[in-house]
mmCIF file of C-alpha atoms in Angstrom:
data_model
loop_
_atom_site.group_PDB
_atom_site.id
_atom_site.type_symbol
_atom_site.label_atom_id
_atom_site.label_comp_id
_atom_site.label_asym_id
_atom_site.label_seq_id
_atom_site.Cartn_x
_atom_site.Cartn_y
_atom_site.Cartn_z
ATOM 1 C CA UNK A 1 -5.002 17.516 72.445
ATOM 2 C CA UNK A 2 -7.597 14.918 73.594
ATOM 3 C CA UNK A 3 -7.856 11.870 71.359
ATOM 4 C CA UNK A 4 -11.496 12.551 70.745
ATOM 5 C CA UNK A 5 -10.698 15.987 69.353
ATOM 6 C CA UNK A 6 -8.445 14.462 66.734
ATOM 7 C CA UNK A 7 -11.275 12.270 65.377
ATOM 8 C CA UNK A 8 -12.507 13.411 62.038
ATOM 9 C CA UNK A 9 -16.261 14.139 62.072
ATOM 10 C CA UNK A 10 -18.012 12.071 59.472
ATOM 11 C CA UNK A 11 -20.271 13.773 56.950
ATOM 12 C CA UNK A 12 -23.925 12.779 57.396
ATOM 13 C CA UNK A 13 -25.195 10.975 54.263
ATOM 14 C CA UNK A 14 -27.514 13.297 52.342
ATOM 15 C CA UNK A 15 -30.758 11.748 51.048
ATOM 16 C CA UNK A 16 -30.778 11.521 47.195
ATOM 17 C CA UNK A 17 -32.228 9.518 44.355
ATOM 18 C CA UNK A 18 -31.184 8.412 40.865
ATOM 19 C CA UNK A 19 -33.009 6.784 37.975
ATOM 20 C CA UNK A 20 -31.838 4.220 35.442
ATOM 21 C CA UNK A 21 -34.139 5.548 32.710
ATOM 22 C CA UNK A 22 -34.782 2.868 30.016
ATOM 23 C CA UNK A 23 -35.670 4.219 26.573
ATOM 24 C CA UNK A 24 -38.244 2.762 24.191
ATOM 25 C CA UNK A 25 -35.332 0.854 22.584
ATOM 26 C CA UNK A 26 -34.061 -0.346 25.976
ATOM 27 C CA UNK A 27 -31.147 2.076 26.096
ATOM 28 C CA UNK A 28 -30.056 3.854 29.281
ATOM 29 C CA UNK A 29 -29.776 7.585 29.823
ATOM 30 C CA UNK A 30 -26.491 9.029 31.189
ATOM 31 C CA UNK A 31 -25.620 12.658 31.764
ATOM 32 C CA UNK A 32 -22.088 14.048 31.931
ATOM 33 C CA UNK A 33 -21.517 16.262 34.914
ATOM 34 C CA UNK A 34 -19.650 19.655 34.559
ATOM 35 C CA UNK A 35 -16.003 19.771 35.548
ATOM 36 C CA UNK A 36 -16.818 22.265 38.373
ATOM 37 C CA UNK A 37 -19.282 19.916 40.047
ATOM 38 C CA UNK A 38 -18.708 19.195 43.758
ATOM 39 C CA UNK A 39 -19.887 15.589 43.196
ATOM 40 C CA UNK A 40 -18.536 13.298 40.483
ATOM 41 C CA UNK A 41 -16.968 16.101 38.351
ATOM 42 C CA UNK A 42 -16.867 15.267 34.611
ATOM 43 C CA UNK A 43 -18.336 11.799 35.265
ATOM 44 C CA UNK A 44 -21.198 10.199 33.458
ATOM 45 C CA UNK A 45 -24.085 9.611 35.891
ATOM 46 C CA UNK A 46 -27.792 8.669 35.986
ATOM 47 C CA UNK A 47 -30.186 11.535 36.343
ATOM 48 C CA UNK A 48 -30.797 12.297 39.987
ATOM 49 C CA UNK A 49 -29.889 14.470 42.962
ATOM 50 C CA UNK A 50 -30.661 15.446 46.488
ATOM 51 C CA UNK A 51 -34.045 15.351 48.129
ATOM 52 C CA UNK A 52 -35.560 18.807 48.390
ATOM 53 C CA UNK A 53 -37.966 19.566 51.259
ATOM 54 C CA UNK A 54 -39.494 22.339 49.130
ATOM 55 C CA UNK A 55 -40.352 20.048 46.233
ATOM 56 C CA UNK A 56 -40.340 16.441 47.591
ATOM 57 C CA UNK A 57 -41.188 16.612 51.327
ATOM 58 C CA UNK A 58 -39.092 16.228 54.386
ATOM 59 C CA UNK A 59 -36.642 13.345 54.349
ATOM 60 C CA UNK A 60 -36.409 11.198 57.485
ATOM 61 C CA UNK A 61 -34.005 12.482 60.109
ATOM 62 C CA UNK A 62 -30.361 11.481 59.933
ATOM 63 C CA UNK A 63 -30.707 9.139 62.894
ATOM 64 C CA UNK A 64 -33.898 7.503 61.629
ATOM 65 C CA UNK A 65 -33.764 4.020 59.979
ATOM 66 C CA UNK A 66 -36.312 5.298 57.444
ATOM 67 C CA UNK A 67 -33.628 7.585 56.027
ATOM 68 C CA UNK A 68 -32.275 4.545 54.233
ATOM 69 C CA UNK A 69 -35.658 3.161 53.066
ATOM 70 C CA UNK A 70 -37.512 3.701 49.783
ATOM 71 C CA UNK A 71 -40.358 6.169 50.243
ATOM 72 C CA UNK A 72 -42.543 8.706 48.438
ATOM 73 C CA UNK A 73 -40.074 11.474 49.245
ATOM 74 C CA UNK A 74 -37.249 9.627 47.378
ATOM 75 C CA UNK A 75 -39.501 8.776 44.465
ATOM 76 C CA UNK A 76 -40.643 12.390 44.024
ATOM 77 C CA UNK A 77 -37.023 13.516 44.126
ATOM 78 C CA UNK A 78 -36.079 10.983 41.440
ATOM 79 C CA UNK A 79 -38.848 12.135 39.092
ATOM 80 C CA UNK A 80 -38.249 15.851 39.712
ATOM 81 C CA UNK A 81 -34.451 15.527 39.174
ATOM 82 C CA UNK A 82 -34.986 13.573 35.975
ATOM 83 C CA UNK A 83 -37.234 16.346 34.715
ATOM 84 C CA UNK A 84 -34.824 19.138 35.703
ATOM 85 C CA UNK A 85 -31.730 17.450 34.298
ATOM 86 C CA UNK A 86 -33.070 15.886 31.076
ATOM 87 C CA UNK A 87 -36.421 17.468 30.323
ATOM 88 C CA UNK A 88 -38.171 14.025 30.363
ATOM 89 C CA UNK A 89 -41.280 14.080 32.504
ATOM 90 C CA UNK A 90 -42.167 10.851 34.322
ATOM 91 C CA UNK A 91 -45.737 11.799 35.020
ATOM 92 C CA UNK A 92 -49.197 10.660 34.071
ATOM 93 C CA UNK A 93 -52.282 12.534 32.882
ATOM 94 C CA UNK A 94 -54.889 12.853 35.658
ATOM 95 C CA UNK A 95 -57.689 12.034 33.292
ATOM 96 C CA UNK A 96 -56.453 9.152 31.142
ATOM 97 C CA UNK A 97 -53.492 7.799 33.095
ATOM 98 C CA UNK A 98 -51.153 7.876 30.116
ATOM 99 C CA UNK A 99 -47.758 9.622 30.185
ATOM 100 C CA UNK A 100 -48.377 13.354 30.128
ATOM 101 C CA UNK A 101 -47.066 15.511 27.280
ATOM 102 C CA UNK A 102 -46.270 19.119 27.758
ATOM 103 C CA UNK A 103 -45.354 21.506 24.902
ATOM 104 C CA UNK A 104 -41.637 22.091 24.647
ATOM 105 C CA UNK A 105 -41.711 25.823 25.526
ATOM 106 C CA UNK A 106 -43.871 25.135 28.651
ATOM 107 C CA UNK A 107 -41.684 22.157 29.550
ATOM 108 C CA UNK A 108 -38.424 24.192 29.328
ATOM 109 C CA UNK A 109 -39.925 27.097 31.336
ATOM 110 C CA UNK A 110 -41.070 24.553 33.967
ATOM 111 C CA UNK A 111 -37.562 23.064 34.237
ATOM 112 C CA UNK A 112 -36.153 26.457 34.985
ATOM 113 C CA UNK A 113 -38.866 27.444 37.420
ATOM 114 C CA UNK A 114 -38.626 24.186 39.354
ATOM 115 C CA UNK A 115 -34.856 24.298 39.479
ATOM 116 C CA UNK A 116 -34.971 27.857 40.807
ATOM 117 C CA UNK A 117 -37.507 26.881 43.454
ATOM 118 C CA UNK A 118 -39.980 29.305 42.050
ATOM 119 C CA UNK A 119 -42.818 26.792 42.214
ATOM 120 C CA UNK A 120 -43.109 23.435 43.918
ATOM 121 C CA UNK A 121 -42.739 20.644 41.331
ATOM 122 C CA UNK A 122 -45.937 18.912 42.400
ATOM 123 C CA UNK A 123 -47.910 22.134 41.994
ATOM 124 C CA UNK A 124 -46.400 22.777 38.563
ATOM 125 C CA UNK A 125 -47.374 19.262 37.536
ATOM 126 C CA UNK A 126 -50.954 19.737 38.788
ATOM 127 C CA UNK A 127 -51.216 22.932 36.706
ATOM 128 C CA UNK A 128 -50.351 20.777 33.644
ATOM 129 C CA UNK A 129 -52.999 18.221 34.588
ATOM 130 C CA UNK A 130 -50.550 15.549 35.693
ATOM 131 C CA UNK A 131 -49.184 13.667 38.649
ATOM 132 C CA UNK A 132 -45.726 12.139 39.218
ATOM 133 C CA UNK A 133 -45.642 8.461 38.228
ATOM 134 C CA UNK A 134 -44.339 7.258 41.602
ATOM 135 C CA UNK A 135 -45.655 3.711 41.033
ATOM 136 C CA UNK A 136 -43.644 3.433 37.787
ATOM 137 C CA UNK A 137 -40.314 3.544 39.694
ATOM 138 C CA UNK A 138 -38.829 0.172 40.603
ATOM 139 C CA UNK A 139 -36.300 0.193 43.502
ATOM 140 C CA UNK A 140 -32.920 -1.185 42.326
ATOM 141 C CA UNK A 141 -30.452 -1.059 45.227
ATOM 142 C CA UNK A 142 -29.565 1.741 47.616
ATOM 143 C CA UNK A 143 -25.995 3.109 47.909
ATOM 144 C CA UNK A 144 -24.387 4.684 50.955
ATOM 145 C CA UNK A 145 -21.148 6.577 50.340
ATOM 146 C CA UNK A 146 -18.215 5.082 52.273
ATOM 147 C CA UNK A 147 -16.831 7.087 55.240
ATOM 148 C CA UNK A 148 -13.532 7.945 53.484
ATOM 149 C CA UNK A 149 -15.293 10.294 51.069
ATOM 150 C CA UNK A 150 -15.846 13.927 52.169
ATOM 151 C CA UNK A 151 -19.401 14.370 50.744
ATOM 152 C CA UNK A 152 -21.631 11.369 51.492
ATOM 153 C CA UNK A 153 -25.043 10.352 50.214
ATOM 154 C CA UNK A 154 -27.639 7.720 50.858
ATOM 155 C CA UNK A 155 -28.983 7.221 47.342
ATOM 156 C CA UNK A 156 -32.032 5.270 46.325
ATOM 157 C CA UNK A 157 -31.601 3.896 42.786
ATOM 158 C CA UNK A 158 -34.649 3.180 40.600
ATOM 159 C CA UNK A 159 -35.471 1.641 37.231
ATOM 160 C CA UNK A 160 -38.053 3.274 35.008
ATOM 161 C CA UNK A 161 -39.227 1.833 31.748
ATOM 162 C CA UNK A 162 -40.460 4.322 29.130
ATOM 163 C CA UNK A 163 -43.066 2.691 26.885
ATOM 164 C CA UNK A 164 -41.888 0.669 23.945
ATOM 165 C CA UNK A 165 -44.929 1.359 21.775
ATOM 166 C CA UNK A 166 -48.253 0.839 23.487
ATOM 167 C CA UNK A 167 -46.669 0.047 26.825
ATOM 168 C CA UNK A 168 -44.210 -2.215 28.544
ATOM 169 C CA UNK A 169 -47.097 -4.498 29.411
ATOM 170 C CA UNK A 170 -46.081 -7.528 31.459
ATOM 171 C CA UNK A 171 -43.247 -5.578 33.161
ATOM 172 C CA UNK A 172 -45.315 -3.975 35.935
ATOM 173 C CA UNK A 173 -48.966 -3.130 36.606
ATOM 174 C CA UNK A 174 -48.460 0.656 36.643
ATOM 175 C CA UNK A 175 -47.378 0.652 32.976
ATOM 176 C CA UNK A 176 -49.805 -2.038 31.848
ATOM 177 C CA UNK A 177 -52.750 0.044 32.930
ATOM 178 C CA UNK A 178 -52.114 2.538 30.072
ATOM 179 C CA UNK A 179 -51.496 -0.115 27.406
ATOM 180 C CA UNK A 180 -54.004 1.128 24.913
ATOM 181 C CA UNK A 181 -53.059 4.764 24.986
ATOM 182 C CA UNK A 182 -49.229 4.797 25.126
ATOM 183 C CA UNK A 183 -48.751 4.231 21.385
ATOM 184 C CA UNK A 184 -49.323 7.951 20.721
ATOM 185 C CA UNK A 185 -47.011 9.289 23.434
ATOM 186 C CA UNK A 186 -43.963 11.188 22.210
ATOM 187 C CA UNK A 187 -40.929 10.825 24.415
ATOM 188 C CA UNK A 188 -38.859 14.040 24.282
ATOM 189 C CA UNK A 189 -35.205 13.801 23.284
ATOM 190 C CA UNK A 190 -33.168 14.272 26.467
ATOM 191 C CA UNK A 191 -31.415 17.636 26.693
ATOM 192 C CA UNK A 192 -28.984 19.132 29.164
ATOM 193 C CA UNK A 193 -29.908 21.694 31.800
ATOM 194 C CA UNK A 194 -28.059 24.376 29.866
ATOM 195 C CA UNK A 195 -24.709 23.565 31.433
ATOM 196 C CA UNK A 196 -25.692 24.306 35.042
ATOM 197 C CA UNK A 197 -24.838 20.754 36.118
ATOM 198 C CA UNK A 198 -24.517 18.699 32.959
ATOM 199 C CA UNK A 199 -22.989 19.082 29.529
ATOM 200 C CA UNK A 200 -24.333 16.046 27.635
ATOM 201 C CA UNK A 201 -27.451 13.888 27.851
ATOM 202 C CA UNK A 202 -27.574 10.654 25.757
ATOM 203 C CA UNK A 203 -29.225 7.263 25.513
ATOM 204 C CA UNK A 204 -26.959 4.274 24.753
ATOM 205 C CA UNK A 205 -27.201 0.530 25.389
ATOM 206 C CA UNK A 206 -25.983 -0.356 28.848
ATOM 207 C CA UNK A 207 -23.306 -2.531 27.411
ATOM 208 C CA UNK A 208 -22.004 0.327 25.235
ATOM 209 C CA UNK A 209 -21.680 2.624 28.249
ATOM 210 C CA UNK A 210 -19.657 -0.112 30.033
ATOM 211 C CA UNK A 211 -17.363 -0.486 27.057
ATOM 212 C CA UNK A 212 -16.738 3.251 26.851
ATOM 213 C CA UNK A 213 -15.832 3.303 30.538
ATOM 214 C CA UNK A 214 -13.516 0.335 30.166
ATOM 215 C CA UNK A 215 -11.777 1.957 27.182
ATOM 216 C CA UNK A 216 -11.140 5.116 29.276
ATOM 217 C CA UNK A 217 -13.247 7.262 26.956
ATOM 218 C CA UNK A 218 -15.367 8.531 29.835
ATOM 219 C CA UNK A 219 -15.391 8.627 33.664
ATOM 220 C CA UNK A 220 -17.795 6.390 35.472
ATOM 221 C CA UNK A 221 -17.872 5.517 39.210
ATOM 222 C CA UNK A 222 -18.378 1.973 40.548
ATOM 223 C CA UNK A 223 -22.135 2.236 41.392
ATOM 224 C CA UNK A 224 -23.045 3.310 37.878
ATOM 225 C CA UNK A 225 -20.714 0.821 36.175
ATOM 226 C CA UNK A 226 -21.933 -2.062 38.299
ATOM 227 C CA UNK A 227 -25.631 -1.428 37.779
ATOM 228 C CA UNK A 228 -25.140 -0.904 34.009
ATOM 229 C CA UNK A 229 -23.209 -4.247 33.933
ATOM 230 C CA UNK A 230 -26.175 -5.965 35.500
ATOM 231 C CA UNK A 231 -28.696 -4.348 33.245
ATOM 232 C CA UNK A 232 -26.658 -5.135 30.146
ATOM 233 C CA UNK A 233 -26.929 -8.888 30.738
ATOM 234 C CA UNK A 234 -30.733 -8.623 30.333
ATOM 235 C CA UNK A 235 -31.477 -5.688 28.041
ATOM 236 C CA UNK A 236 -28.579 -6.351 25.646
ATOM 237 C CA UNK A 237 -28.712 -10.135 25.665
ATOM 238 C CA UNK A 238 -25.138 -10.715 26.877
ATOM 239 C CA UNK A 239 -23.859 -13.913 28.454
ATOM 240 C CA UNK A 240 -20.216 -13.085 29.067
ATOM 241 C CA UNK A 241 -19.518 -10.244 31.604
ATOM 242 C CA UNK A 242 -16.884 -8.751 29.314
ATOM 243 C CA UNK A 243 -18.961 -8.989 26.110
ATOM 244 C CA UNK A 244 -19.902 -5.345 26.068
ATOM 245 C CA UNK A 245 -21.447 -4.318 22.804
ATOM 246 C CA UNK A 246 -21.116 -1.594 20.216
ATOM 247 C CA UNK A 247 -22.381 1.992 20.616
ATOM 248 C CA UNK A 248 -25.430 1.226 18.450
ATOM 249 C CA UNK A 249 -27.466 -1.745 17.294
ATOM 250 C CA UNK A 250 -30.303 -2.577 14.990
ATOM 251 C CA UNK A 251 -33.819 -1.826 16.399
ATOM 252 C CA UNK A 252 -35.494 -4.782 18.043
ATOM 253 C CA UNK A 253 -39.095 -5.877 17.687
ATOM 254 C CA UNK A 254 -41.446 -4.815 20.438
ATOM 255 C CA UNK A 255 -42.011 -8.388 21.609
ATOM 256 C CA UNK A 256 -38.264 -8.870 22.070
ATOM 257 C CA UNK A 257 -37.834 -5.561 23.825
ATOM 258 C CA UNK A 258 -40.576 -6.413 26.350
ATOM 259 C CA UNK A 259 -39.347 -9.931 26.854
ATOM 260 C CA UNK A 260 -35.921 -8.511 27.877
ATOM 261 C CA UNK A 261 -37.574 -5.964 30.179
ATOM 262 C CA UNK A 262 -39.559 -8.728 31.834
ATOM 263 C CA UNK A 263 -36.372 -10.754 32.464
ATOM 264 C CA UNK A 264 -34.708 -7.694 34.033
ATOM 265 C CA UNK A 265 -37.781 -6.969 36.143
ATOM 266 C CA UNK A 266 -37.809 -10.538 37.443
ATOM 267 C CA UNK A 267 -34.055 -10.344 38.158
ATOM 268 C CA UNK A 268 -34.417 -7.131 40.211
ATOM 269 C CA UNK A 269 -37.087 -8.777 42.336
ATOM 270 C CA UNK A 270 -34.907 -11.919 42.876
ATOM 271 C CA UNK A 271 -32.041 -12.731 45.205
ATOM 272 C CA UNK A 272 -31.433 -12.934 48.928
ATOM 273 C CA UNK A 273 -31.792 -10.085 49.672
ATOM 274 C CA UNK A 274 -33.647 -9.043 46.581
ATOM 275 C CA UNK A 275 -31.948 -6.326 44.513
ATOM 276 C CA UNK A 276 -34.825 -4.080 45.369
ATOM 277 C CA UNK A 277 -33.890 -4.209 49.091
ATOM 278 C CA UNK A 278 -30.083 -4.340 48.765
ATOM 279 C CA UNK A 279 -28.034 -1.608 50.447
ATOM 280 C CA UNK A 280 -24.440 -1.198 49.327
ATOM 281 C CA UNK A 281 -21.515 0.849 50.708
ATOM 282 C CA UNK A 282 -18.554 0.032 48.455
ATOM 283 C CA UNK A 283 -15.107 -0.195 49.928
ATOM 284 C CA UNK A 284 -11.680 -1.758 49.189
ATOM 285 C CA UNK A 285 -11.111 -5.398 50.156
ATOM 286 C CA UNK A 286 -7.761 -6.358 51.719
ATOM 287 C CA UNK A 287 -5.529 -8.361 49.372
ATOM 288 C CA UNK A 288 -2.972 -11.006 50.253
ATOM 289 C CA UNK A 289 -0.787 -9.633 47.442
ATOM 290 C CA UNK A 290 -0.774 -6.456 45.324
ATOM 291 C CA UNK A 291 -2.421 -6.837 41.950
ATOM 292 C CA UNK A 292 0.000 -6.559 39.004
ATOM 293 C CA UNK A 293 -2.375 -4.190 37.117
ATOM 294 C CA UNK A 294 -2.633 -1.876 40.186
ATOM 295 C CA UNK A 295 -6.394 -2.125 40.488
ATOM 296 C CA UNK A 296 -8.162 -2.337 43.793
ATOM 297 C CA UNK A 297 -10.878 -4.859 44.584
ATOM 298 C CA UNK A 298 -14.042 -3.087 45.790
ATOM 299 C CA UNK A 299 -16.335 -5.030 47.973
ATOM 300 C CA UNK A 300 -20.079 -4.468 47.788
ATOM 301 C CA UNK A 301 -21.191 -6.514 50.747
ATOM 302 C CA UNK A 302 -21.394 -3.857 53.488
ATOM 303 C CA UNK A 303 -24.595 -1.837 53.947
ATOM 304 C CA UNK A 304 -22.848 1.207 55.353
ATOM 305 C CA UNK A 305 -21.598 2.430 58.725
ATOM 306 C CA UNK A 306 -24.849 4.133 59.844
ATOM 307 C CA UNK A 307 -26.898 1.023 59.123
ATOM 308 C CA UNK A 308 -24.414 -1.241 60.876
ATOM 309 C CA UNK A 309 -24.244 0.998 63.949
ATOM 310 C CA UNK A 310 -28.049 1.105 64.160
ATOM 311 C CA UNK A 311 -28.202 -2.702 63.979
ATOM 312 C CA UNK A 312 -30.390 -2.602 60.885
ATOM 313 C CA UNK A 313 -30.525 -5.950 59.128
ATOM 314 C CA UNK A 314 -29.740 -4.673 55.637
ATOM 315 C CA UNK A 315 -27.337 -6.539 53.349
ATOM 316 C CA UNK A 316 -25.218 -5.637 50.345
ATOM 317 C CA UNK A 317 -24.086 -7.782 47.407
ATOM 318 C CA UNK A 318 -21.858 -10.726 48.345
ATOM 319 C CA UNK A 319 -21.628 -12.308 44.914
ATOM 320 C CA UNK A 320 -19.891 -9.612 42.872
ATOM 321 C CA UNK A 321 -16.905 -7.236 43.290
ATOM 322 C CA UNK A 322 -15.660 -4.319 41.238
ATOM 323 C CA UNK A 323 -12.117 -3.876 40.020
ATOM 324 C CA UNK A 324 -10.958 -0.258 39.593
ATOM 325 C CA UNK A 325 -7.845 1.848 39.326
ATOM 326 C CA UNK A 326 -8.219 5.244 40.973
ATOM 327 C CA UNK A 327 -6.615 8.217 39.199
ATOM 328 C CA UNK A 328 -6.727 11.975 39.668
ATOM 329 C CA UNK A 329 -9.517 12.171 37.058
ATOM 330 C CA UNK A 330 -11.576 9.386 38.634
ATOM 331 C CA UNK A 331 -11.970 5.600 38.457
ATOM 332 C CA UNK A 332 -10.426 3.848 35.465
ATOM 333 C CA UNK A 333 -10.166 0.301 34.044
ATOM 334 C CA UNK A 334 -13.361 -0.873 35.768
ATOM 335 C CA UNK A 335 -14.551 -4.513 35.688
ATOM 336 C CA UNK A 336 -17.077 -6.639 37.520
ATOM 337 C CA UNK A 337 -15.871 -9.981 38.900
ATOM 338 C CA UNK A 338 -17.441 -12.867 40.872
ATOM 339 C CA UNK A 339 -16.658 -13.812 44.425
ATOM 340 C CA UNK A 340 -14.699 -16.733 43.158
ATOM 341 C CA UNK A 341 -12.576 -14.512 40.942
ATOM 342 C CA UNK A 342 -11.994 -12.096 43.803
ATOM 343 C CA UNK A 343 -10.703 -14.969 45.959
ATOM 344 C CA UNK A 344 -8.377 -16.074 43.135
ATOM 345 C CA UNK A 345 -7.110 -12.526 42.902
ATOM 346 C CA UNK A 346 -5.983 -12.693 46.524
ATOM 347 C CA UNK A 347 -8.918 -11.015 48.204
ATOM 348 C CA UNK A 348 -9.174 -11.722 51.993
ATOM 349 C CA UNK A 349 -12.863 -12.091 52.490
#
């Protein structure tokens, strides 16, 4: 058999989006996927999913550099998937610009109709007098699935701040515009999609999610754990990387909530490259010696095979690495370490 015939054909990364949805008390929403899921079975994930041409528009072609860039198509997918999976509608009223409120019965009927492709999401929103809050999404890294995984994705991650009281003024202009009207907006309690794709939907502090993953009480993959680790340092006021907090905490004053959001927003815009522009394809780093705890060191510095082959000047994260032990159920014993700690652990960088 010719050598070329033996080569395994790589799966083309599917365009997808995910949202780190920040609650009025600066907690993060995670959903638990069903055991039968073809992607991340039983894992806790951010709301999100594949781009749909029917709802979101055509994604750039597989060989186009724009396939790995933030765009309106990815943003629409992020907002639609968040609605389908949690019932929370990241959309604004056409008249007043405030977050739109839809009665529960209409909202639930809309989730089912959109999920079943019975009506385009944008058309359903227009019927309710709203528009997707595309400007409220803040890009926060892109992740390209490594080539050793059968199903691959190019996933644009976003942050979205739900209003604390009047608004998260000072965080970004899109939210600040509605400052005087947000106080009356009621944010629905997140609910599952009835077990189609998810079994639980819950807001917790980012640090609490990290602690649950470290204790083995839930399954979480490196991208979600890493981003939650970063968010926890700002929203939960933690200095030590391992100082993950309890499952609950006393409510904070609005001024403190917004101050923490502002620090996170400034962090996301910082760096070289900035976290908004970073593209990460995680993969194991060679070690000079096997770790005693059996964990692998996952590098975050590569942008992904497709981007490298196209000569695109995108970069990943060079300052941090993720430790993880892979089991049949999924990643376990996760931790984030610095470049210096990786070198001390025997990583050959």
